[in-house]
Tab-separated table of C-alpha atoms in Angstrom:
chain	number	residue	atom	x	y	z
J	441	UNK	CA	83.792	65.402	100.048
J	442	UNK	CA	86.585	67.831	100.352
J	443	UNK	CA	87.840	69.364	96.979
J	444	UNK	CA	91.065	67.677	96.265
J	445	UNK	CA	92.908	71.014	95.538
J	446	UNK	CA	91.787	72.408	98.820
J	447	UNK	CA	92.826	69.075	100.577
J	448	UNK	CA	96.248	69.205	98.813
J	449	UNK	CA	96.776	72.966	100.196
J	450	UNK	CA	95.737	72.021	103.865
J	451	UNK	CA	97.924	68.913	103.901
J	452	UNK	CA	100.894	70.660	102.103
J	453	UNK	CA	100.914	67.560	99.576
J	454	UNK	CA	101.360	67.652	95.769
J	455	UNK	CA	98.127	68.090	93.865
J	456	UNK	CA	96.468	64.862	92.876
J	457	UNK	CA	96.781	65.603	89.160
J	458	UNK	CA	95.325	62.412	87.781
J	459	UNK	CA	92.103	63.046	89.971
J	460	UNK	CA	91.709	66.796	89.048
J	461	UNK	CA	88.590	68.013	87.224
J	462	UNK	CA	87.941	71.318	85.591
J	463	UNK	CA	85.244	72.102	88.191
J	464	UNK	CA	87.659	71.523	91.163
J	465	UNK	CA	89.629	74.614	90.413
J	466	UNK	CA	87.281	77.638	90.794
J	467	UNK	CA	85.959	76.494	94.266
J	468	UNK	CA	89.273	75.943	95.677
J	469	UNK	CA	90.622	79.277	94.200
J	470	UNK	CA	87.694	81.347	95.665
J	471	UNK	CA	88.093	79.796	98.901
J	472	UNK	CA	91.741	80.756	99.075
J	473	UNK	CA	91.041	84.308	97.778
J	474	UNK	CA	88.348	84.711	100.486
J	475	UNK	CA	90.797	83.411	103.210
J	476	UNK	CA	93.554	85.531	101.911
J	477	UNK	CA	91.303	88.698	102.050
J	478	UNK	CA	90.048	87.859	105.498
J	479	UNK	CA	93.714	87.164	106.768
J	480	UNK	CA	95.030	90.211	105.103
J	481	UNK	CA	92.325	92.470	106.881
J	482	UNK	CA	93.364	90.865	110.177
J	483	UNK	CA	96.939	91.488	109.724
J	484	UNK	CA	96.314	94.881	108.597
J	485	UNK	CA	94.178	95.586	111.727
J	486	UNK	CA	97.045	94.266	114.070
J	487	UNK	CA	99.837	96.222	112.403
J	488	UNK	CA	97.875	99.502	112.381
J	489	UNK	CA	97.553	99.183	116.258
J	490	UNK	CA	99.951	102.007	117.394
J	491	UNK	CA	101.286	99.377	120.173
J	492	UNK	CA	101.707	96.664	117.498
J	493	UNK	CA	104.521	94.263	117.662
J	494	UNK	CA	106.618	94.845	114.620
J	495	UNK	CA	108.793	91.796	114.266
J	496	UNK	CA	109.824	89.283	111.474
J	497	UNK	CA	107.275	86.920	112.884
J	498	UNK	CA	104.537	89.367	113.013
J	499	UNK	CA	104.907	90.797	109.642
J	500	UNK	CA	106.780	88.665	107.321
J	501	UNK	CA	106.017	85.051	108.552
J	502	UNK	CA	102.281	86.000	108.749
J	503	UNK	CA	102.308	87.203	105.127
J	504	UNK	CA	104.155	84.022	103.942
J	505	UNK	CA	101.593	81.791	105.722
J	506	UNK	CA	98.548	83.676	104.265
J	507	UNK	CA	100.101	83.993	100.811
J	508	UNK	CA	100.840	80.251	100.450
J	509	UNK	CA	97.492	78.646	99.506
J	510	UNK	CA	96.470	81.066	96.792
J	511	UNK	CA	100.012	81.064	95.387
J	512	UNK	CA	100.170	77.165	95.255
J	513	UNK	CA	96.613	76.876	93.921
J	514	UNK	CA	97.146	79.487	91.291
J	515	UNK	CA	100.633	77.657	90.396
J	516	UNK	CA	98.510	74.554	89.638
J	517	UNK	CA	96.200	76.396	87.484
J	518	UNK	CA	99.041	77.932	85.470
J	519	UNK	CA	100.926	74.732	85.281
J	520	UNK	CA	98.011	72.830	84.260
J	521	UNK	CA	97.081	75.319	81.616
J	522	UNK	CA	100.437	74.833	80.008
J	523	UNK	CA	100.519	71.028	80.073
J	524	UNK	CA	96.874	70.070	79.844
J	525	UNK	CA	95.510	73.162	77.922
J	526	UNK	CA	91.819	72.229	77.685
J	527	UNK	CA	88.839	74.733	77.021
J	528	UNK	CA	87.324	74.280	80.571
J	529	UNK	CA	90.779	75.072	82.300
J	530	UNK	CA	91.323	77.992	80.051
J	531	UNK	CA	87.757	79.382	80.821
J	532	UNK	CA	88.592	78.983	84.554
J	533	UNK	CA	91.864	80.684	84.302
J	534	UNK	CA	90.292	83.605	82.389
J	535	UNK	CA	87.436	84.155	84.600
J	536	UNK	CA	89.513	83.965	87.953
J	537	UNK	CA	92.646	85.831	86.773
J	538	UNK	CA	91.257	89.047	87.417
J	539	UNK	CA	90.031	88.186	90.805
J	540	UNK	CA	93.356	86.511	91.884
J	541	UNK	CA	95.285	89.538	90.583
J	542	UNK	CA	92.898	91.943	92.535
J	543	UNK	CA	93.627	90.142	95.913
J	544	UNK	CA	97.243	89.656	95.162
J	545	UNK	CA	97.392	93.547	94.425
J	546	UNK	CA	95.602	94.355	97.595
J	547	UNK	CA	98.171	92.500	99.571
J	548	UNK	CA	101.152	93.951	97.667
J	549	UNK	CA	100.023	97.442	97.713
J	550	UNK	CA	98.944	97.539	101.314
J	551	UNK	CA	100.185	100.732	103.011
J	552	UNK	CA	99.831	99.260	106.466
J	553	UNK	CA	102.128	96.313	105.551
J	554	UNK	CA	104.591	98.530	103.748
J	555	UNK	CA	104.778	100.718	106.924
J	556	UNK	CA	105.346	97.757	109.087
J	557	UNK	CA	107.988	96.577	106.852
J	558	UNK	CA	109.658	100.210	106.916
J	559	UNK	CA	109.252	99.893	110.753
J	560	UNK	CA	111.179	96.465	110.855
J	561	UNK	CA	113.828	97.640	108.623
J	562	UNK	CA	114.207	100.621	110.896
J	563	UNK	CA	114.126	98.840	114.104
J	564	UNK	CA	117.164	97.552	116.045
J	565	UNK	CA	116.036	94.005	115.294
J	566	UNK	CA	117.027	94.451	111.748
J	567	UNK	CA	120.620	93.739	112.379
J	568	UNK	CA	119.569	90.426	114.101
J	569	UNK	CA	117.958	89.065	110.884
J	570	UNK	CA	119.960	86.872	108.683
J	571	UNK	CA	121.018	88.369	105.398
J	572	UNK	CA	118.220	86.289	103.525
J	573	UNK	CA	115.548	87.829	105.905
J	574	UNK	CA	117.098	91.476	105.409
């Protein structure tokens, strides 16, 4: 049976709050962290190629897509810890927070991604982007 948190992320659905158990959180979060780390490596490899296509789609869209599952799941954990503050959930949050922050920091501090963003900003395509994208 698929973890209900993993399923809600895959289906872009709201979490089934009434069905969630404390042991659902850690496996879903670990899967999302592993996928983010793998996807981040792939993006960095693509963007590090001297002939890489640097565009909104190849940089920003891809980052948004890979960030979404972990962001959504961690949002559920923090929300539930505020509204249903039970010891088991506090334990999961305390144990996984350093891991979540580590993978988010790796993404946020990527030199390859930073250079791709600078290249995008310096490209002629920059003026074709909407103000929100800029």
